[in-house]
mmCIF file of C-alpha atoms in Angstrom:
data_model
loop_
_atom_site.group_PDB
_atom_site.id
_atom_site.type_symbol
_atom_site.label_atom_id
_atom_site.label_comp_id
_atom_site.label_asym_id
_atom_site.label_seq_id
_atom_site.Cartn_x
_atom_site.Cartn_y
_atom_site.Cartn_z
ATOM 1 C CA MET A 1 -9.929 16.006 -15.875
ATOM 2 C CA ARG A 2 -7.318 13.596 -17.182
ATOM 3 C CA LEU A 3 -5.782 11.231 -14.655
ATOM 4 C CA GLY A 4 -2.457 9.416 -14.631
ATOM 5 C CA LEU A 5 -1.103 6.567 -12.542
ATOM 6 C CA LEU A 6 2.489 5.416 -12.111
ATOM 7 C CA GLY A 7 2.996 1.879 -10.801
ATOM 8 C CA LEU A 8 0.900 -1.212 -11.545
ATOM 9 C CA GLY A 9 1.572 -3.600 -8.709
ATOM 10 C CA PHE A 10 -1.324 -5.304 -6.903
ATOM 11 C CA MET A 11 -2.616 -2.005 -5.573
ATOM 12 C CA GLY A 12 -1.839 0.175 -8.576
ATOM 13 C CA SER A 13 -3.505 -2.187 -11.059
ATOM 14 C CA ALA A 14 -6.700 -2.306 -8.999
ATOM 15 C CA MET A 15 -6.676 1.476 -8.569
ATOM 16 C CA ALA A 16 -6.202 1.916 -12.322
ATOM 17 C CA ARG A 17 -9.198 -0.272 -13.157
ATOM 18 C CA ASN A 18 -11.450 1.681 -10.802
ATOM 19 C CA LEU A 19 -10.228 5.124 -11.883
ATOM 20 C CA SER A 20 -10.654 4.254 -15.565
ATOM 21 C CA LYS A 21 -14.338 3.507 -15.020
ATOM 22 C CA LYS A 22 -14.928 7.220 -14.451
ATOM 23 C CA TYR A 23 -12.042 9.169 -15.983
ATOM 24 C CA PRO A 24 -9.635 8.975 -18.938
ATOM 25 C CA LEU A 25 -6.461 7.417 -17.524
ATOM 26 C CA MET A 26 -2.875 7.074 -18.721
ATOM 27 C CA VAL A 27 -0.675 4.588 -16.857
ATOM 28 C CA TRP A 28 3.007 3.673 -16.746
ATOM 29 C CA ASN A 29 4.797 0.712 -15.208
ATOM 30 C CA ARG A 30 8.466 -0.187 -15.220
ATOM 31 C CA SER A 31 7.567 -3.609 -16.646
ATOM 32 C CA PRO A 32 5.099 -3.292 -19.567
ATOM 33 C CA ALA A 33 3.957 -6.876 -18.909
ATOM 34 C CA LYS A 34 1.567 -5.432 -16.307
ATOM 35 C CA TYR A 35 -0.357 -3.607 -19.062
ATOM 36 C CA ALA A 36 -2.055 -6.826 -20.181
ATOM 37 C CA THR A 37 -4.702 -6.681 -17.443
ATOM 38 C CA LEU A 38 -5.765 -3.180 -18.566
ATOM 39 C CA LYS A 39 -5.802 -3.701 -22.342
ATOM 40 C CA GLN A 40 -9.581 -4.170 -22.398
ATOM 41 C CA ALA A 41 -10.294 -0.885 -20.618
ATOM 42 C CA ASP A 42 -11.256 1.657 -23.305
ATOM 43 C CA ALA A 43 -10.441 4.657 -21.125
ATOM 44 C CA VAL A 44 -6.852 3.533 -20.431
ATOM 45 C CA SER A 45 -3.809 4.543 -22.460
ATOM 46 C CA PHE A 46 -0.179 3.657 -21.825
ATOM 47 C CA GLY A 47 2.715 6.055 -21.402
ATOM 48 C CA GLU A 48 6.205 5.157 -22.502
ATOM 49 C CA THR A 49 7.744 7.137 -19.631
ATOM 50 C CA PRO A 50 6.598 8.698 -16.355
ATOM 51 C CA ALA A 51 7.149 12.110 -17.956
ATOM 52 C CA GLN A 52 4.734 11.268 -20.782
ATOM 53 C CA VAL A 53 2.064 10.369 -18.228
ATOM 54 C CA VAL A 54 2.574 13.711 -16.468
ATOM 55 C CA GLU A 55 2.434 15.608 -19.774
ATOM 56 C CA ASN A 56 -0.921 14.024 -20.641
ATOM 57 C CA SER A 57 -2.583 14.168 -17.206
ATOM 58 C CA ASP A 58 -3.875 16.772 -14.772
ATOM 59 C CA ILE A 59 -3.714 14.650 -11.609
ATOM 60 C CA ILE A 60 -1.111 11.899 -11.352
ATOM 61 C CA PHE A 61 -1.249 9.144 -8.722
ATOM 62 C CA VAL A 62 2.045 7.504 -7.763
ATOM 63 C CA MET A 63 1.959 3.965 -6.348
ATOM 64 C CA LEU A 64 5.546 2.704 -6.411
ATOM 65 C CA PHE A 65 7.210 0.191 -4.087
ATOM 66 C CA ASP A 66 9.450 2.458 -2.013
ATOM 67 C CA ALA A 67 11.375 5.709 -1.892
ATOM 68 C CA ALA A 68 14.119 4.462 -4.232
ATOM 69 C CA ALA A 69 11.596 3.491 -6.908
ATOM 70 C CA THR A 70 9.811 6.816 -6.486
ATOM 71 C CA GLN A 71 12.985 8.910 -6.643
ATOM 72 C CA SER A 72 14.019 7.119 -9.837
ATOM 73 C CA ILE A 73 11.189 8.809 -11.782
ATOM 74 C CA LEU A 74 12.366 12.321 -10.838
ATOM 75 C CA ASP A 75 14.448 12.909 -13.930
ATOM 76 C CA ALA A 76 14.733 16.146 -15.912
ATOM 77 C CA ASP A 77 11.930 15.228 -18.339
ATOM 78 C CA PHE A 78 9.581 14.447 -15.462
ATOM 79 C CA LYS A 79 10.312 17.786 -13.796
ATOM 80 C CA ARG A 80 9.865 19.743 -17.031
ATOM 81 C CA ALA A 81 6.358 18.276 -17.359
ATOM 82 C CA LEU A 82 5.271 19.246 -13.842
ATOM 83 C CA PRO A 83 4.100 22.904 -14.050
ATOM 84 C CA GLY A 84 0.387 23.073 -13.307
ATOM 85 C CA LYS A 85 0.119 19.363 -12.487
ATOM 86 C CA ILE A 86 -0.935 17.664 -9.221
ATOM 87 C CA ILE A 87 1.075 14.705 -7.944
ATOM 88 C CA VAL A 88 -0.583 12.470 -5.349
ATOM 89 C CA ASN A 89 1.754 9.937 -3.745
ATOM 90 C CA THR A 90 -0.189 6.948 -2.434
ATOM 91 C CA GLY A 91 2.818 4.743 -1.677
ATOM 92 C CA SER A 92 4.490 4.133 1.681
ATOM 93 C CA VAL A 93 7.723 6.059 2.162
ATOM 94 C CA SER A 94 9.404 7.857 5.040
ATOM 95 C CA VAL A 95 8.169 11.265 6.190
ATOM 96 C CA GLU A 96 11.554 12.719 5.255
ATOM 97 C CA PHE A 97 11.281 11.401 1.704
ATOM 98 C CA SER A 98 7.716 12.709 1.377
ATOM 99 C CA GLN A 99 8.910 16.176 2.395
ATOM 100 C CA PHE A 100 11.725 15.924 -0.154
ATOM 101 C CA PHE A 101 9.282 14.754 -2.848
ATOM 102 C CA ASP A 102 6.930 17.628 -2.013
ATOM 103 C CA LYS A 103 9.743 20.182 -2.390
ATOM 104 C CA GLU A 104 10.956 18.680 -5.670
ATOM 105 C CA ILE A 105 7.448 18.829 -7.140
ATOM 106 C CA ARG A 106 6.750 22.375 -5.955
ATOM 107 C CA ASP A 107 10.158 23.685 -7.060
ATOM 108 C CA ALA A 108 9.375 22.356 -10.544
ATOM 109 C CA GLY A 109 6.027 24.186 -10.639
ATOM 110 C CA GLY A 110 3.696 21.352 -9.648
ATOM 111 C CA GLN A 111 1.531 20.696 -6.593
ATOM 112 C CA PHE A 112 1.877 17.758 -4.235
ATOM 113 C CA LEU A 113 -0.367 15.784 -1.917
ATOM 114 C CA GLU A 114 0.422 12.796 0.255
ATOM 115 C CA MET A 115 -2.271 10.105 0.388
ATOM 116 C CA PRO A 116 -1.066 6.713 1.595
ATOM 117 C CA VAL A 117 -3.872 4.174 1.595
ATOM 118 C CA SER A 118 -4.922 1.447 3.986
ATOM 119 C CA GLY A 119 -6.164 -1.783 2.454
ATOM 120 C CA SER A 120 -4.853 -4.694 0.423
ATOM 121 C CA LYS A 121 -5.800 -6.394 -2.847
ATOM 122 C CA VAL A 122 -9.506 -7.042 -2.163
ATOM 123 C CA PRO A 123 -10.386 -3.549 -0.835
ATOM 124 C CA ALA A 124 -8.358 -2.055 -3.696
ATOM 125 C CA GLU A 125 -10.294 -4.089 -6.262
ATOM 126 C CA GLU A 126 -13.583 -3.049 -4.659
ATOM 127 C CA GLY A 127 -12.655 0.650 -4.482
ATOM 128 C CA GLN A 128 -12.778 0.461 -0.693
ATOM 129 C CA LEU A 129 -9.372 1.825 0.337
ATOM 130 C CA VAL A 130 -8.984 4.362 3.144
ATOM 131 C CA GLY A 131 -6.987 7.416 2.119
ATOM 132 C CA MET A 132 -4.975 9.516 4.575
ATOM 133 C CA MET A 133 -4.465 12.906 2.937
ATOM 134 C CA ALA A 134 -1.801 15.393 3.945
ATOM 135 C CA GLY A 135 -0.677 18.695 2.492
ATOM 136 C CA ASP A 136 -2.511 21.846 1.492
ATOM 137 C CA PRO A 137 -6.116 21.490 2.740
ATOM 138 C CA ASP A 138 -7.607 23.402 -0.190
ATOM 139 C CA LEU A 139 -5.784 21.173 -2.661
ATOM 140 C CA ALA A 140 -6.986 18.124 -0.714
ATOM 141 C CA ASN A 141 -10.583 19.293 -1.111
ATOM 142 C CA THR A 142 -10.008 19.932 -4.819
ATOM 143 C CA ILE A 143 -9.020 16.350 -5.569
ATOM 144 C CA ARG A 144 -11.573 14.590 -3.349
ATOM 145 C CA PRO A 145 -13.970 13.846 -6.239
ATOM 146 C CA PHE A 146 -11.144 12.188 -8.162
ATOM 147 C CA VAL A 147 -10.206 9.746 -5.401
ATOM 148 C CA GLN A 148 -13.808 8.641 -4.898
ATOM 149 C CA PRO A 149 -13.538 5.663 -7.326
ATOM 150 C CA ILE A 150 -10.727 4.107 -5.265
ATOM 151 C CA THR A 151 -11.739 4.898 -1.682
ATOM 152 C CA ARG A 152 -14.559 4.385 0.769
ATOM 153 C CA SER A 153 -13.208 7.039 3.125
ATOM 154 C CA VAL A 154 -10.663 9.849 2.855
ATOM 155 C CA VAL A 155 -9.467 11.633 5.985
ATOM 156 C CA TYR A 156 -7.439 14.841 5.945
ATOM 157 C CA CYS A 157 -4.662 14.359 8.508
ATOM 158 C CA GLY A 158 -2.667 17.618 8.391
ATOM 159 C CA PRO A 159 0.567 18.880 6.798
ATOM 160 C CA ILE A 160 2.900 16.735 4.698
ATOM 161 C CA GLY A 161 4.015 13.747 6.750
ATOM 162 C CA SER A 162 0.758 13.454 8.715
ATOM 163 C CA GLY A 163 -0.825 10.950 6.337
ATOM 164 C CA LEU A 164 2.213 8.704 6.524
ATOM 165 C CA LYS A 165 2.327 8.942 10.309
ATOM 166 C CA ALA A 166 -1.288 7.781 10.386
ATOM 167 C CA LYS A 167 -0.406 4.924 8.001
ATOM 168 C CA TYR A 168 2.477 3.783 10.245
ATOM 169 C CA ALA A 169 0.132 3.664 13.250
ATOM 170 C CA VAL A 170 -2.560 1.760 11.311
ATOM 171 C CA ASN A 171 -0.033 -0.737 9.965
ATOM 172 C CA THR A 172 1.359 -1.333 13.450
ATOM 173 C CA SER A 173 -2.022 -2.745 14.443
ATOM 174 C CA MET A 174 -2.402 -4.734 11.211
ATOM 175 C CA LEU A 175 1.048 -6.338 11.338
ATOM 176 C CA ILE A 176 0.679 -7.325 14.989
ATOM 177 C CA LEU A 177 -2.863 -8.638 14.370
ATOM 178 C CA THR A 178 -1.590 -10.891 11.572
ATOM 179 C CA VAL A 179 0.980 -12.438 13.891
ATOM 180 C CA GLY A 180 -1.692 -12.768 16.593
ATOM 181 C CA LEU A 181 -4.014 -14.646 14.235
ATOM 182 C CA ALA A 182 -1.188 -16.996 13.280
ATOM 183 C CA GLU A 183 -0.428 -17.672 16.946
ATOM 184 C CA SER A 184 -4.122 -18.288 17.686
ATOM 185 C CA MET A 185 -4.219 -20.867 14.910
ATOM 186 C CA SER A 186 -0.982 -22.336 16.209
ATOM 187 C CA LEU A 187 -2.382 -22.864 19.698
ATOM 188 C CA ALA A 188 -5.635 -24.287 18.335
ATOM 189 C CA LYS A 189 -3.682 -26.691 16.139
ATOM 190 C CA ALA A 190 -1.406 -27.796 18.997
ATOM 191 C CA GLN A 191 -4.448 -28.538 21.167
ATOM 192 C CA GLY A 192 -5.921 -30.779 18.490
ATOM 193 C CA LEU A 193 -8.898 -28.572 17.624
ATOM 194 C CA ASP A 194 -10.744 -28.758 14.333
ATOM 195 C CA LEU A 195 -9.204 -25.700 12.673
ATOM 196 C CA ALA A 196 -12.187 -25.076 10.395
ATOM 197 C CA ALA A 197 -14.467 -24.938 13.442
ATOM 198 C CA PHE A 198 -11.985 -22.715 15.268
ATOM 199 C CA GLY A 199 -11.927 -20.405 12.245
ATOM 200 C CA GLN A 200 -15.699 -20.046 12.546
ATOM 201 C CA VAL A 201 -15.272 -19.136 16.221
ATOM 202 C CA LEU A 202 -12.762 -16.397 15.366
ATOM 203 C CA GLU A 203 -15.008 -15.032 12.611
ATOM 204 C CA ALA A 204 -17.954 -14.821 15.043
ATOM 205 C CA CYS A 205 -16.050 -13.099 17.859
ATOM 206 C CA SER A 206 -16.173 -9.366 18.558
ATOM 207 C CA ILE A 207 -12.549 -9.003 17.464
ATOM 208 C CA ALA A 208 -13.451 -10.124 13.931
ATOM 209 C CA SER A 209 -13.096 -7.698 11.025
ATOM 210 C CA PRO A 210 -13.170 -7.927 7.225
ATOM 211 C CA TYR A 211 -9.354 -8.081 7.363
ATOM 212 C CA SER A 212 -9.182 -10.856 9.961
ATOM 213 C CA ASN A 213 -11.853 -12.914 8.177
ATOM 214 C CA ILE A 214 -9.909 -12.811 4.892
ATOM 215 C CA LYS A 215 -6.640 -13.723 6.615
ATOM 216 C CA ILE A 216 -8.212 -16.521 8.675
ATOM 217 C CA SER A 217 -9.599 -18.072 5.496
ATOM 218 C CA LYS A 218 -6.207 -17.854 3.780
ATOM 219 C CA MET A 219 -4.468 -19.484 6.757
ATOM 220 C CA LEU A 220 -7.024 -22.296 6.937
ATOM 221 C CA ASN A 221 -6.597 -22.998 3.231
ATOM 222 C CA GLN A 222 -2.833 -22.440 3.338
ATOM 223 C CA ASP A 223 -3.395 -19.992 0.511
ATOM 224 C CA TRP A 224 -0.204 -17.960 0.315
ATOM 225 C CA SER A 225 -1.075 -16.080 -2.910
ATOM 226 C CA PRO A 226 -0.419 -12.399 -2.223
ATOM 227 C CA HIS A 227 -3.119 -9.899 -1.384
ATOM 228 C CA ALA A 228 -0.582 -7.861 0.587
ATOM 229 C CA ALA A 229 2.895 -9.190 -0.141
ATOM 230 C CA LEU A 230 5.030 -10.006 2.869
ATOM 231 C CA LYS A 231 7.898 -7.948 1.405
ATOM 232 C CA ASP A 232 5.657 -4.855 1.451
ATOM 233 C CA CYS A 233 4.731 -5.566 5.060
ATOM 234 C CA TYR A 234 8.381 -6.030 5.990
ATOM 235 C CA ASN A 235 9.046 -2.644 4.381
ATOM 236 C CA SER A 236 6.315 -1.261 6.643
ATOM 237 C CA THR A 237 8.018 -2.662 9.746
ATOM 238 C CA GLN A 238 11.141 -0.704 8.802
ATOM 239 C CA LEU A 239 9.206 2.523 8.342
ATOM 240 C CA ILE A 240 7.362 1.974 11.627
ATOM 241 C CA GLN A 241 10.557 1.277 13.558
ATOM 242 C CA SER A 242 12.165 4.401 12.122
ATOM 243 C CA ALA A 243 9.093 6.478 13.018
ATOM 244 C CA ALA A 244 9.091 5.080 16.562
ATOM 245 C CA ALA A 245 12.762 5.988 16.991
ATOM 246 C CA SER A 246 12.097 9.531 15.746
ATOM 247 C CA ALA A 247 9.152 9.888 18.124
ATOM 248 C CA ASN A 248 11.122 8.330 21.006
ATOM 249 C CA VAL A 249 8.373 5.802 21.734
ATOM 250 C CA LYS A 250 8.729 2.121 22.605
ATOM 251 C CA LEU A 251 6.831 -0.492 20.565
ATOM 252 C CA PRO A 252 7.679 -3.798 22.276
ATOM 253 C CA LEU A 253 5.266 -5.928 20.231
ATOM 254 C CA MET A 254 6.448 -4.398 16.969
ATOM 255 C CA ASP A 255 10.050 -5.087 18.008
ATOM 256 C CA LYS A 256 9.203 -8.787 18.216
ATOM 257 C CA CYS A 257 7.151 -8.749 15.026
ATOM 258 C CA GLU A 258 9.872 -6.972 13.050
ATOM 259 C CA LYS A 259 12.297 -9.785 13.851
ATOM 260 C CA LEU A 260 9.694 -12.367 12.800
ATOM 261 C CA TYR A 261 9.054 -10.603 9.474
ATOM 262 C CA ALA A 262 12.813 -10.318 8.917
ATOM 263 C CA ARG A 263 13.160 -14.098 9.365
ATOM 264 C CA ALA A 264 10.319 -14.620 6.909
ATOM 265 C CA MET A 265 12.197 -12.497 4.369
ATOM 266 C CA ASP A 266 15.336 -14.558 4.973
ATOM 267 C CA ALA A 267 13.227 -17.661 4.301
ATOM 268 C CA SER A 268 12.318 -16.255 0.843
ATOM 269 C CA LEU A 269 8.660 -15.652 1.724
ATOM 270 C CA GLY A 270 8.645 -12.041 0.509
ATOM 271 C CA GLU A 271 6.509 -12.673 -2.583
ATOM 272 C CA GLU A 272 3.834 -14.552 -0.601
ATOM 273 C CA ASP A 273 0.933 -13.032 1.303
ATOM 274 C CA VAL A 274 1.606 -11.558 4.717
ATOM 275 C CA VAL A 275 -0.212 -14.544 6.255
ATOM 276 C CA ALA A 276 2.832 -16.602 5.287
ATOM 277 C CA ILE A 277 4.241 -15.240 8.537
ATOM 278 C CA ALA A 278 2.362 -18.230 9.986
ATOM 279 C CA LYS A 279 4.997 -20.514 8.462
ATOM 280 C CA GLN A 280 7.596 -18.935 10.728
ATOM 281 C CA ILE A 281 5.474 -19.893 13.740
ATOM 282 C CA TRP A 282 4.128 -23.269 12.658
ATOM 283 C CA ASP A 283 7.420 -24.530 11.231
ATOM 284 C CA ARG A 284 9.231 -23.735 14.464
ATOM 285 C CA GLU A 285 6.765 -25.851 16.414
ATOM 286 C CA GLU A 286 7.189 -28.859 14.158
#
């Protein structure tokens, strides 16, 4: 099987490296500058357009920033290349857009699966993402072997939209946890504690996780280099808020967090790691 991948951001680049270790892979990115990190991979080739990637692949993974970026690839050439091909969208979009994308692919003769992933730069590099599949269950089973190089677990969630709904719920916890860690550090700092020692306490507690340990270390070192860019996380807050409104459910903590992430965007922190949300808390104290 020949694989394709559209989008070489932090996640897409890591996914491409892992997929190319097992399968021939053709990639495309809007900015060719991202190809440099994959030049040494013998199994990777580079498409000039998204349509060329589809033409030369059997299964095509899409990892683009948002719905607008994803819709922009749906030109006539792309659609003409779709018959008999499988498109797997791993990016975060709205349920409504995923349903639209599904219909566009199927109307053009292709097949579509939704598989948003949970994890940031490090899990992506290690092939340890969690995939949330949605769509035709038989098709989901068909492609399972081909997502193995990028995932540690893949869960089938139901019809189109179900994977994204699971992703919104997972990200609700993650986004709130990040703010909680920043506030914990803030209180420890204000009380005059040795922050390195306090970091060890957090890492030893039952609430610790691989995610929290990475983010604690980045906060302690004031390392704002992006593993999960704050702009992506702000995009998630918008998707979550929209999903909550559609489901008629209240998310009081997310309401507060969304405003905090919006202020961080206004402060031009979007390209930094999500832990830069701490600046919004610490700076206000000082």
